[in-house]
PDB file of C-alpha atoms in Angstrom:
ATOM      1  CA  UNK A 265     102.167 123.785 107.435  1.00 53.00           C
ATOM      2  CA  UNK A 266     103.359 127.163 105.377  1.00 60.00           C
ATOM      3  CA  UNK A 267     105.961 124.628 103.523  1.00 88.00           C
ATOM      4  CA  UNK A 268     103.680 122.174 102.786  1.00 97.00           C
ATOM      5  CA  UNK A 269     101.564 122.590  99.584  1.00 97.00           C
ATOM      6  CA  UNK A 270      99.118 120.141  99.312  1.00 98.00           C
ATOM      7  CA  UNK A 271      98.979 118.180  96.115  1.00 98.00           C
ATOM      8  CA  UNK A 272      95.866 115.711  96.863  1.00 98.00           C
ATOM      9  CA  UNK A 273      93.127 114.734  99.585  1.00 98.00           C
ATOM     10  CA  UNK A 274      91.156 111.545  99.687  1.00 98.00           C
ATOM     11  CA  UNK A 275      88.933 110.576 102.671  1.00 98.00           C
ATOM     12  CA  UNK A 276      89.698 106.729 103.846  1.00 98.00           C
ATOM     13  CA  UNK A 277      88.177 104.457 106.581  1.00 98.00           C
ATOM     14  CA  UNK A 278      87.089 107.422 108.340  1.00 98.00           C
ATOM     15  CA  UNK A 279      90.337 109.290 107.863  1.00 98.00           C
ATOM     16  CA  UNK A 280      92.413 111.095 104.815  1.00 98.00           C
ATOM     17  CA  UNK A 281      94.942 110.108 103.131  1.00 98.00           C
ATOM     18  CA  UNK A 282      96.726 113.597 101.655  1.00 98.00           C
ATOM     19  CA  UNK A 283      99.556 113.988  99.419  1.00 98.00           C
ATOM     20  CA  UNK A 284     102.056 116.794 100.287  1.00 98.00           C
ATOM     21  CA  UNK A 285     105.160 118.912  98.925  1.00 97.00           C
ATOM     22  CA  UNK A 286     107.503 121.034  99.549  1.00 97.00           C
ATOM     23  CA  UNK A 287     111.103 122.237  98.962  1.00 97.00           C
ATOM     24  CA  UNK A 288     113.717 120.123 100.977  1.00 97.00           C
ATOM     25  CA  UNK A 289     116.681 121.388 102.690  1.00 97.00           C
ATOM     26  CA  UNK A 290     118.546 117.857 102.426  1.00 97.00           C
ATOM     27  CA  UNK A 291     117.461 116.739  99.275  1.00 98.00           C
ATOM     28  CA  UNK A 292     117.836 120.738  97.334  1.00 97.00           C
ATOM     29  CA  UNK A 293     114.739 120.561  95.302  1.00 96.00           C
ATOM     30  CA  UNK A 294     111.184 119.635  95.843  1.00 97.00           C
ATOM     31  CA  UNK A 295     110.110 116.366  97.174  1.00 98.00           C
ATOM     32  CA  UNK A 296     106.545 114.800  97.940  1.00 98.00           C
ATOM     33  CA  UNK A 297     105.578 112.421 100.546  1.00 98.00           C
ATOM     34  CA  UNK A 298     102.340 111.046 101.477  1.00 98.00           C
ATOM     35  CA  UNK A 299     100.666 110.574 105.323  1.00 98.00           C
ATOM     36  CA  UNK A 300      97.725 109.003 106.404  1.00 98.00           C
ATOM     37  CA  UNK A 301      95.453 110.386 109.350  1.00 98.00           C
ATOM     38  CA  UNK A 302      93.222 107.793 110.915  1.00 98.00           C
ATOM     39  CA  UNK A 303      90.218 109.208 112.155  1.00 98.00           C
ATOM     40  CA  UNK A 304      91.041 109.515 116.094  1.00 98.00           C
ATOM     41  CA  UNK A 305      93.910 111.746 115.341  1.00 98.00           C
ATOM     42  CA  UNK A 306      93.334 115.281 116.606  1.00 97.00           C
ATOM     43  CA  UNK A 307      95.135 118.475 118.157  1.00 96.00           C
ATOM     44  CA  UNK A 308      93.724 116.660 121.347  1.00 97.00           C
ATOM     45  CA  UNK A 309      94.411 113.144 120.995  1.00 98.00           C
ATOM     46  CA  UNK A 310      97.339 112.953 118.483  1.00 98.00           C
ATOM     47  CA  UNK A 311      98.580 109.795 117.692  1.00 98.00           C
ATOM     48  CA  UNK A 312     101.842 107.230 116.952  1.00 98.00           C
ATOM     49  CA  UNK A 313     103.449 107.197 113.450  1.00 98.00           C
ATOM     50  CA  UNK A 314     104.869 104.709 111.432  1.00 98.00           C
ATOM     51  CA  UNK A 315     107.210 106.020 108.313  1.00 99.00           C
ATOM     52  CA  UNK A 316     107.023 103.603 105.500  1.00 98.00           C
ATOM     53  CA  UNK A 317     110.334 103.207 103.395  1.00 98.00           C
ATOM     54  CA  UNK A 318     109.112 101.803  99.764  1.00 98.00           C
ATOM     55  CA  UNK A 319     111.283 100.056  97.372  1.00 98.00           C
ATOM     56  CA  UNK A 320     113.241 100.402  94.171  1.00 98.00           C
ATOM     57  CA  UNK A 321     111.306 101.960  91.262  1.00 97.00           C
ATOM     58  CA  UNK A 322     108.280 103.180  93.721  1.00 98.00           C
ATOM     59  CA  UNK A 323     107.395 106.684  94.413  1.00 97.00           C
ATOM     60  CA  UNK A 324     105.076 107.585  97.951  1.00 96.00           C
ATOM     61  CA  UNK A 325     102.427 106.351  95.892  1.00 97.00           C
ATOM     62  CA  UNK A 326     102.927 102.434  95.905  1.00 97.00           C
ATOM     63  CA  UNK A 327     102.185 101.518  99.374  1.00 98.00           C
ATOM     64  CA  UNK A 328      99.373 104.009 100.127  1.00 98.00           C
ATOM     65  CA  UNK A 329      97.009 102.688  96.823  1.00 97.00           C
ATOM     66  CA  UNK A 330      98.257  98.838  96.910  1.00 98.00           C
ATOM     67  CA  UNK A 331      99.119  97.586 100.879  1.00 98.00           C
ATOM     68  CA  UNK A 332      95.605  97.979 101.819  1.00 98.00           C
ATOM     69  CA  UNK A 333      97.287  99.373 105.232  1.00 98.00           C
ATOM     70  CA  UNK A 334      94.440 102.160 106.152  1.00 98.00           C
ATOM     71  CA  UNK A 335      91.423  99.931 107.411  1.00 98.00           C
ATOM     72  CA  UNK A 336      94.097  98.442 110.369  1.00 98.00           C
ATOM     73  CA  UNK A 337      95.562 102.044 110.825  1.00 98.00           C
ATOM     74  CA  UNK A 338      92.336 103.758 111.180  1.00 98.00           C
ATOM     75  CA  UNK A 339      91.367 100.794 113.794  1.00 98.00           C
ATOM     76  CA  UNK A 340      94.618 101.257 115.652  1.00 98.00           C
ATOM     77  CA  UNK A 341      95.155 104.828 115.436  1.00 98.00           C
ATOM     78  CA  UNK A 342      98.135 104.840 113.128  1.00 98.00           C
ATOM     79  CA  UNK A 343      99.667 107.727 111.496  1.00 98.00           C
ATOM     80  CA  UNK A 344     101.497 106.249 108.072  1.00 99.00           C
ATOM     81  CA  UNK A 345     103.866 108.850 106.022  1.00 98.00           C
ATOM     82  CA  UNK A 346     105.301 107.683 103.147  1.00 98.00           C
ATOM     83  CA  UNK A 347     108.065 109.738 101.545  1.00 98.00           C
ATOM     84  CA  UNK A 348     109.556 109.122  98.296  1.00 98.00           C
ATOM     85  CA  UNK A 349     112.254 106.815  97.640  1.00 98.00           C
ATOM     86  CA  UNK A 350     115.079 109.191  96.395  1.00 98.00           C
ATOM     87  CA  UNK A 351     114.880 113.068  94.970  1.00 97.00           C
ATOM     88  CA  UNK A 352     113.608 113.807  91.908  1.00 96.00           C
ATOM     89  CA  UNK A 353     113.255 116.313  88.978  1.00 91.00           C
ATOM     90  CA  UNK A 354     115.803 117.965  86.201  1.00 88.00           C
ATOM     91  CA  UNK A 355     118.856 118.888  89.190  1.00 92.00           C
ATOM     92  CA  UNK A 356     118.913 115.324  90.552  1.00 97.00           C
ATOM     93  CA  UNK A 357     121.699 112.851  88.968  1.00 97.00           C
ATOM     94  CA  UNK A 358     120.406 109.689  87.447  1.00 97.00           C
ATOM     95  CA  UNK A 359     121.249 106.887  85.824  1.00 96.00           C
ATOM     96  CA  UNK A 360     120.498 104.665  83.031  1.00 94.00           C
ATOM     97  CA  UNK A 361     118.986 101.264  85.372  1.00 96.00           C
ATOM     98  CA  UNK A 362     116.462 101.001  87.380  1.00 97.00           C
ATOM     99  CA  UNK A 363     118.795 100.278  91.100  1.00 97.00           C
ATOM    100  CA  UNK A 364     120.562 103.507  90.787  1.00 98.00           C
ATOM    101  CA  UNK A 365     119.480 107.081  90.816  1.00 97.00           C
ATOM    102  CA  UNK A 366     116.158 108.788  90.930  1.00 98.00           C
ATOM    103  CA  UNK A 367     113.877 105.880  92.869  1.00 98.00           C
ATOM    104  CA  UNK A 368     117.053 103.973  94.015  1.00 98.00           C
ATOM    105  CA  UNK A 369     118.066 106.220  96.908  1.00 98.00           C
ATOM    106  CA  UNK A 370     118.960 103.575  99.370  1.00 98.00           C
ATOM    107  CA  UNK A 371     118.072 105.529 102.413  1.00 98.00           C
ATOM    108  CA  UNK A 372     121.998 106.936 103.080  1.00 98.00           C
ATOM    109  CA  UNK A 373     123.617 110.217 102.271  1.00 98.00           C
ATOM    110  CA  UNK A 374     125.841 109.588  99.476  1.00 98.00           C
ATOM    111  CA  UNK A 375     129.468 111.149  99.679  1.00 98.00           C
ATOM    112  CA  UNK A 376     130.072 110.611  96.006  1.00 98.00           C
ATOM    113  CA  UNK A 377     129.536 113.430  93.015  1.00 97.00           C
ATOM    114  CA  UNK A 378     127.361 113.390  90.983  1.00 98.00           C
ATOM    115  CA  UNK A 379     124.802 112.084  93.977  1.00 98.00           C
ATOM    116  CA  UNK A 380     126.103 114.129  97.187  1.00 98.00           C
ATOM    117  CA  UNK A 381     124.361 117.335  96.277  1.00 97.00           C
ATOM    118  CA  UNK A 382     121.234 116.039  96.500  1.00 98.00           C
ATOM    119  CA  UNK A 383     121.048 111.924  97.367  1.00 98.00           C
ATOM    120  CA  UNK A 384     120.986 112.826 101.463  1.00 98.00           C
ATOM    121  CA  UNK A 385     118.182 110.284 101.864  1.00 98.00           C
ATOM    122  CA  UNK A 386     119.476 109.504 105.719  1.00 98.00           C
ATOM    123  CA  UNK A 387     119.130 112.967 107.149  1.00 98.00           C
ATOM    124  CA  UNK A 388     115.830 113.694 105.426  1.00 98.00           C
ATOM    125  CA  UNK A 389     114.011 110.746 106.753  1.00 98.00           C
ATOM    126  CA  UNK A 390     115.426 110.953 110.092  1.00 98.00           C
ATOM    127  CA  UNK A 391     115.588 114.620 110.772  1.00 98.00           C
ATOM    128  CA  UNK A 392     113.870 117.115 108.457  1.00 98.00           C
ATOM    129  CA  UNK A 393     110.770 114.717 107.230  1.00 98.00           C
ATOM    130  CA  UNK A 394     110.126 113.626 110.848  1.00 98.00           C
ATOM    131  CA  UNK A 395     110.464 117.525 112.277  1.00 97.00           C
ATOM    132  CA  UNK A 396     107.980 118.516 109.851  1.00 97.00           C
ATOM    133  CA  UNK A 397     105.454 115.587 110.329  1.00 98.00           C
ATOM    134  CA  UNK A 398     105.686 116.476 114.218  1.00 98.00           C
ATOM    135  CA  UNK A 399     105.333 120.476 113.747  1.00 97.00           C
ATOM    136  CA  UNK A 400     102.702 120.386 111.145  1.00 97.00           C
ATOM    137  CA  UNK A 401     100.440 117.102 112.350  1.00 98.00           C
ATOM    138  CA  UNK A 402      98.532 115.348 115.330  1.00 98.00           C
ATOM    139  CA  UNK A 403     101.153 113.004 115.777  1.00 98.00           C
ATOM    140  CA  UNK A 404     103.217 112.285 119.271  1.00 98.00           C
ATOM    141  CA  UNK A 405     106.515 111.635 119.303  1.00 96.00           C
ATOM    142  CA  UNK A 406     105.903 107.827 118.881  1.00 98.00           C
ATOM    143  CA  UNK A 407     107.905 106.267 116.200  1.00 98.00           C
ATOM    144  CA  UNK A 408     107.684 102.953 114.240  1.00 98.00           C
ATOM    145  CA  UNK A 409     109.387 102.392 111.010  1.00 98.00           C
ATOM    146  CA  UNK A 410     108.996  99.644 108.323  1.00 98.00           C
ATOM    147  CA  UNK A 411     109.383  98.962 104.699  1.00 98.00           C
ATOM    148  CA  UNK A 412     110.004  96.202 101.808  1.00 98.00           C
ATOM    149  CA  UNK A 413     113.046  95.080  99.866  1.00 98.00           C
ATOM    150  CA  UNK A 414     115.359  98.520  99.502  1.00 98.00           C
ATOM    151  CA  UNK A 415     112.923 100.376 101.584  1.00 98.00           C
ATOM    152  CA  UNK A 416     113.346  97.395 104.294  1.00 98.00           C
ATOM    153  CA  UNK A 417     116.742  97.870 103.837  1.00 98.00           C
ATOM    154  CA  UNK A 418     116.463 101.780 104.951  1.00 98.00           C
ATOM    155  CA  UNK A 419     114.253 100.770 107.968  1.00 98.00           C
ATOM    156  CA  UNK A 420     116.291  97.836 109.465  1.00 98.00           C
ATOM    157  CA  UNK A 421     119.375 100.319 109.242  1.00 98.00           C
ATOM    158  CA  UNK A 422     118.399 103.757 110.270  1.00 98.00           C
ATOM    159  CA  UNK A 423     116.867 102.315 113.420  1.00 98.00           C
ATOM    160  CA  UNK A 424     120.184 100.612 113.941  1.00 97.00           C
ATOM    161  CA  UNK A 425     122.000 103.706 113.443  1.00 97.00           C
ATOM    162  CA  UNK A 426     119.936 105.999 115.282  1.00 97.00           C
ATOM    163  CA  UNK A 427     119.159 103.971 118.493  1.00 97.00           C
ATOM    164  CA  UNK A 428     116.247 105.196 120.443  1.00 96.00           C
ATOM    165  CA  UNK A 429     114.578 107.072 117.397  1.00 98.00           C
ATOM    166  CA  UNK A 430     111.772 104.339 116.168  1.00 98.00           C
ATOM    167  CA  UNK A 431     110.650 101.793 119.329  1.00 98.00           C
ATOM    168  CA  UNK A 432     110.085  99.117 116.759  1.00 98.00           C
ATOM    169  CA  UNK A 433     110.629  98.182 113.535  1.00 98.00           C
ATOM    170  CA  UNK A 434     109.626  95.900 111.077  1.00 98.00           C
ATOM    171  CA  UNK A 435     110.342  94.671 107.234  1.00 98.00           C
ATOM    172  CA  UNK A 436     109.206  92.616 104.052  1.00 98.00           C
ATOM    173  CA  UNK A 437     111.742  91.009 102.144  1.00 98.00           C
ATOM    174  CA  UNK A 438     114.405  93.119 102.936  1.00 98.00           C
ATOM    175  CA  UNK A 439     118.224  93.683 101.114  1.00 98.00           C
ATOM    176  CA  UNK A 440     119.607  92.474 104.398  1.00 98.00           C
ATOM    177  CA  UNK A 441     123.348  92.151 103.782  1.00 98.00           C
ATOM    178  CA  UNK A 442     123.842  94.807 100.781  1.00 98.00           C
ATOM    179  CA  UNK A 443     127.645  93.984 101.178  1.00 98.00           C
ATOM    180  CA  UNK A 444     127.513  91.262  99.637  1.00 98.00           C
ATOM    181  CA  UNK A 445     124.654  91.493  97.214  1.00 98.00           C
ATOM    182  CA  UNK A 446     124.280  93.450  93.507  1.00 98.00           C
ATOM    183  CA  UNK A 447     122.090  95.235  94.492  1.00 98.00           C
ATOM    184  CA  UNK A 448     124.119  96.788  97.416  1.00 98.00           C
ATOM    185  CA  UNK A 449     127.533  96.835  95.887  1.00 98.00           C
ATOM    186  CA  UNK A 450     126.576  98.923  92.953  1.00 98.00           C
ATOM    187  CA  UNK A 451     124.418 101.398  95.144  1.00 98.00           C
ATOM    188  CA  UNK A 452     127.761 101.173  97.452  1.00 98.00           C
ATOM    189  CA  UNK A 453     130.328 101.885  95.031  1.00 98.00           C
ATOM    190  CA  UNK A 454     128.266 104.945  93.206  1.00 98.00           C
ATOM    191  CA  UNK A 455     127.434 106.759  96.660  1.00 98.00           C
ATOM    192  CA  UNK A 456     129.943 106.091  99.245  1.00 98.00           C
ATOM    193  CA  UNK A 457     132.671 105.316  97.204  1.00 97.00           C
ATOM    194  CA  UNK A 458     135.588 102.318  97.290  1.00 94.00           C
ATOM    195  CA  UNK A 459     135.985 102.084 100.445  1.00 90.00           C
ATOM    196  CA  UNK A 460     133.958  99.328 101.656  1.00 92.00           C
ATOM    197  CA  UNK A 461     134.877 100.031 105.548  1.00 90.00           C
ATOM    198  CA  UNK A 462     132.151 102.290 105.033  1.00 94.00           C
ATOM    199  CA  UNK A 463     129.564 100.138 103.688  1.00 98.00           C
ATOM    200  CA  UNK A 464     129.585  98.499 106.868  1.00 97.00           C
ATOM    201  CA  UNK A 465     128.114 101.206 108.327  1.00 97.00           C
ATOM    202  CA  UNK A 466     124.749 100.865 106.108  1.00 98.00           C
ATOM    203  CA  UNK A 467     124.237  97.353 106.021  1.00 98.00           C
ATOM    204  CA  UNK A 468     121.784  95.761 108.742  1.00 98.00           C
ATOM    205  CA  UNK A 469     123.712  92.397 109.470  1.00 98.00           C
ATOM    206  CA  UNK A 470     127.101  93.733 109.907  1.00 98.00           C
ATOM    207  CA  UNK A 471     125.260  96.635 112.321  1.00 98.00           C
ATOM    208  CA  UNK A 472     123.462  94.374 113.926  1.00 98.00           C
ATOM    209  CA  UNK A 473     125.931  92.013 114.011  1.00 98.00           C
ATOM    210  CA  UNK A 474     127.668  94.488 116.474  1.00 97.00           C
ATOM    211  CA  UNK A 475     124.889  96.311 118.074  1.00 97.00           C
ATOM    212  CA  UNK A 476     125.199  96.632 122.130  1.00 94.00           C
ATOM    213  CA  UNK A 477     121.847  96.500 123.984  1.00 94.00           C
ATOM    214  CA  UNK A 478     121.155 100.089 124.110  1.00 89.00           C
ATOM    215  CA  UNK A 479     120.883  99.701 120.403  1.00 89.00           C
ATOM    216  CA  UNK A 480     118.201  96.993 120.302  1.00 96.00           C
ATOM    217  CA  UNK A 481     115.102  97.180 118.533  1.00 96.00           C
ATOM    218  CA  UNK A 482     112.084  95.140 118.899  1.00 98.00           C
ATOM    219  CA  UNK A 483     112.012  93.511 114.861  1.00 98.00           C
ATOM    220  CA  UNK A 484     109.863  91.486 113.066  1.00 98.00           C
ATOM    221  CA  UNK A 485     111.026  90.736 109.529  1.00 98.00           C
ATOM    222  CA  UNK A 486     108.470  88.721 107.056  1.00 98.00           C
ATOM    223  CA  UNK A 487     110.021  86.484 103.820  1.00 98.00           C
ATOM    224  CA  UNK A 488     108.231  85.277 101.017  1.00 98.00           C
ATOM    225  CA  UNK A 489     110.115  81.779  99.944  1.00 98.00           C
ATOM    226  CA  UNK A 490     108.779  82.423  96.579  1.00 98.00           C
ATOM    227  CA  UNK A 491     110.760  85.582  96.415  1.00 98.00           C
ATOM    228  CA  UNK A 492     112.564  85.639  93.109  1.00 98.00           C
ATOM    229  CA  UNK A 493     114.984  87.931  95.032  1.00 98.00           C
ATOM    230  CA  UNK A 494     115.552  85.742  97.823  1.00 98.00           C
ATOM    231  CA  UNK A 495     119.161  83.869  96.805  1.00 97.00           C
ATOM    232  CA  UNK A 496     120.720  86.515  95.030  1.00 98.00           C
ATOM    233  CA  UNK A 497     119.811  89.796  96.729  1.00 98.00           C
ATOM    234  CA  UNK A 498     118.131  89.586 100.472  1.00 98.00           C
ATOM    235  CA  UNK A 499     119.947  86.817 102.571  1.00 98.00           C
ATOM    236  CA  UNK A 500     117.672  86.946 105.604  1.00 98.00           C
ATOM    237  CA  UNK A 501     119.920  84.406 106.809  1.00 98.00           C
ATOM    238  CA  UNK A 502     122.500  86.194 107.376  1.00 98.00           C
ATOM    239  CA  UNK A 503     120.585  88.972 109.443  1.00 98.00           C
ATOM    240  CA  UNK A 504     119.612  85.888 111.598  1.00 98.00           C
ATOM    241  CA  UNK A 505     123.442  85.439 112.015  1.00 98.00           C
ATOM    242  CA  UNK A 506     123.908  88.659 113.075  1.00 98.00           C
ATOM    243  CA  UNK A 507     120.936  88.833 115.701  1.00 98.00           C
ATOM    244  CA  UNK A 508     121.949  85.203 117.250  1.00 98.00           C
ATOM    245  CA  UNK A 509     125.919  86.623 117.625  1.00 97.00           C
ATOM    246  CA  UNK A 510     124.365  89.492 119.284  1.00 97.00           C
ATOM    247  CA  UNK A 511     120.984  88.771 120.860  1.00 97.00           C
ATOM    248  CA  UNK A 512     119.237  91.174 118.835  1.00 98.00           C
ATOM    249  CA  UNK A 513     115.197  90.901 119.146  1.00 98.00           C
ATOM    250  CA  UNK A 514     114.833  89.733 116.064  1.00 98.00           C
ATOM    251  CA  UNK A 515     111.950  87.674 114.501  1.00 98.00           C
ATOM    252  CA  UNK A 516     112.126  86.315 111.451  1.00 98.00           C
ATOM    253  CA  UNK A 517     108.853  84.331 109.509  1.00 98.00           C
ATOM    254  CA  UNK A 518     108.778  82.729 106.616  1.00 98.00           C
ATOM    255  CA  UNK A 519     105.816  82.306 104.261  1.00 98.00           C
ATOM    256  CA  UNK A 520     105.577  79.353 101.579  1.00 98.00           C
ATOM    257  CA  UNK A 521     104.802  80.857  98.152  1.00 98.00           C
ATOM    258  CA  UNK A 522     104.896  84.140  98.649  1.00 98.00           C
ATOM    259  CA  UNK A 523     107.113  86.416  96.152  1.00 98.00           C
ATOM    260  CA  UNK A 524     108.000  90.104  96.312  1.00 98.00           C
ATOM    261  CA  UNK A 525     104.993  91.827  95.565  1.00 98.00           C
ATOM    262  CA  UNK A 526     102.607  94.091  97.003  1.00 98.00           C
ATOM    263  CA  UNK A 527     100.177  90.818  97.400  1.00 98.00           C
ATOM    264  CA  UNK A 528     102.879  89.465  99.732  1.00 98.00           C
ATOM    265  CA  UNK A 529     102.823  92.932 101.776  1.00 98.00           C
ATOM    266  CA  UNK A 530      98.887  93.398 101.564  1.00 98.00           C
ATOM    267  CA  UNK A 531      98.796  89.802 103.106  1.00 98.00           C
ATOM    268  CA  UNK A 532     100.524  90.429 106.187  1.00 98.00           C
ATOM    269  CA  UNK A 533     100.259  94.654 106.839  1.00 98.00           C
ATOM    270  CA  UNK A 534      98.155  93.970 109.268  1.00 98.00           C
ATOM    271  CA  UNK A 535     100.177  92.043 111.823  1.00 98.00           C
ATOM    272  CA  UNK A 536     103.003  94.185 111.015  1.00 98.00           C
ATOM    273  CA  UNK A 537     100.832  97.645 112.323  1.00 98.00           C
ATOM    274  CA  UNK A 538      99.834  95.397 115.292  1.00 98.00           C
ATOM    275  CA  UNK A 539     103.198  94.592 116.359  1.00 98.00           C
ATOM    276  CA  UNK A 540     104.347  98.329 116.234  1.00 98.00           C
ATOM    277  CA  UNK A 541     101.096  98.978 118.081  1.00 98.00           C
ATOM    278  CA  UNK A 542     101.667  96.398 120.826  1.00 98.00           C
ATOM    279  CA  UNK A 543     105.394  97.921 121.345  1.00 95.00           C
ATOM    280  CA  UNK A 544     103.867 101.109 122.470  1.00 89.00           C
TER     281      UNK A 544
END
């Protein structure tokens, strides 16, 4: 815990929810995430963990005050961290539009200038966040990882790309084929560059698309058909394409009227903590 400095403490269905920083290696500045300790988890009964991946324009904050996610965690003994959703402060590039820059990180290392010195998203979520949640908490080395919209995005991908890391995985209204979306292009373009071979290699349905068993995932993926994202940006359907072609275990449900807001998330965070729970 010496590089954590704790920022905030609240007590929560028997547990505490607790705000942290500290200076990051792969980001090169400070950076804040949040984690939630359900009541059951101690030095002698630590518990699973499930890292959250938030969305464009949130901060650690979103999720933990508006999912409603700690009643089911405490119940199922649940660790949640939450990091941010890009770096932050004065030294980190930015941009003028809310899909690029500080709270657009996209979950990748970008290769680019001005974003490589600090946008390295990937390897802090999947190496230096996770060795510090292990070293400094009551948490085994259990691993689920979810998320909504760009923050789905991050979760379908990084367990794609790092088989054997999370043993499940789930989203909300994910940017499934950033290829071929806005969204994904312009993130695409400003941190990996022109060459879209590489972009490949961060979207879910071309991954999964060519994913070998040993790569499989257990995945449950939850739309809202009310999404006003749905046509333009998140293309669930072709993530189904992908997972038929290569008999992924993916399941995908649909929910009339539902759009792309935290309501749509608080409604169905429970069943998504226990399908990672059932996967242990």
């Amino acid at each position: 815990m010496s590089r954590l400095t704790e920022v905030s403490a609240n007590r929560s269905f028997g547990g505490w929810h607790k705000q942290f920083e500290f200076d990051s290696q792969s980001l090169n500045g400070k950076t804040r995430f949040a984690i939630y300790l359900p009541p059951s988890a101690t030095a002698e009964t630590p518990v699973p963990v499930l890292y959250w991946l938030s969305g464009l324009t949130c901060t650690d904050e979103n999720f933990m005050q508006k999912a409603g996610a700690h009643r089911a965690a405490a119940e199922l003994g649940i660790a949640i961290v939450a990091p941010d959703t890009s770096p932050r402060g004065e030294g980190a590039a930015n941009a003028d539009q809310y899909d690029l820059g500080q709270g657009a990180g996209f979950y990748l290392d970008a290769s680019q200038q001005p974003w490589a010195e600090h946008f390295r998203m990937e390897s802090f979520i999947v190496d230096e966040l996770r060795q510090i949640v292990e070293e400094s908490f009551p948490v085994t080395g259990e691993r689920f990882i979810s998320g909504h919209s760009m923050g789905g995005h991050g979760a379908l991908v990084l367990s794609l790309r790092h088989p054997g890391l999370y043993q499940s995985v789930s989203a909300f209204s994910p940017i499934c084929n950033p290829v071929n979306v806005p969204w994904g292009i312009g993130a695409f373009t400003a941190y990996l560059g022109e060459e879209q071979n590489l972009w490949a290699s961060h979207d879910a349905s071309e991954l999964m698309r060519a994913s070998q068993p040993e790569q499989h995932c257990p995945t449950l993926v939850s739309q809202g058909l009310a999404d006003q994202f749905l046509e333009e940006q998140l293309h669930p359907h072709a993530l189904v394409s992908a997972a038929e072609q290569s008999g992924y275990p993916l399941t995908l449900e649909q929910h009339e009227g539902y759009d792309h807001s935290y309501y749509f998330i608080a409604s169905f965070i429970e069943q998504h903590l226990r399908f990672h729970h059932a996967q242990r």
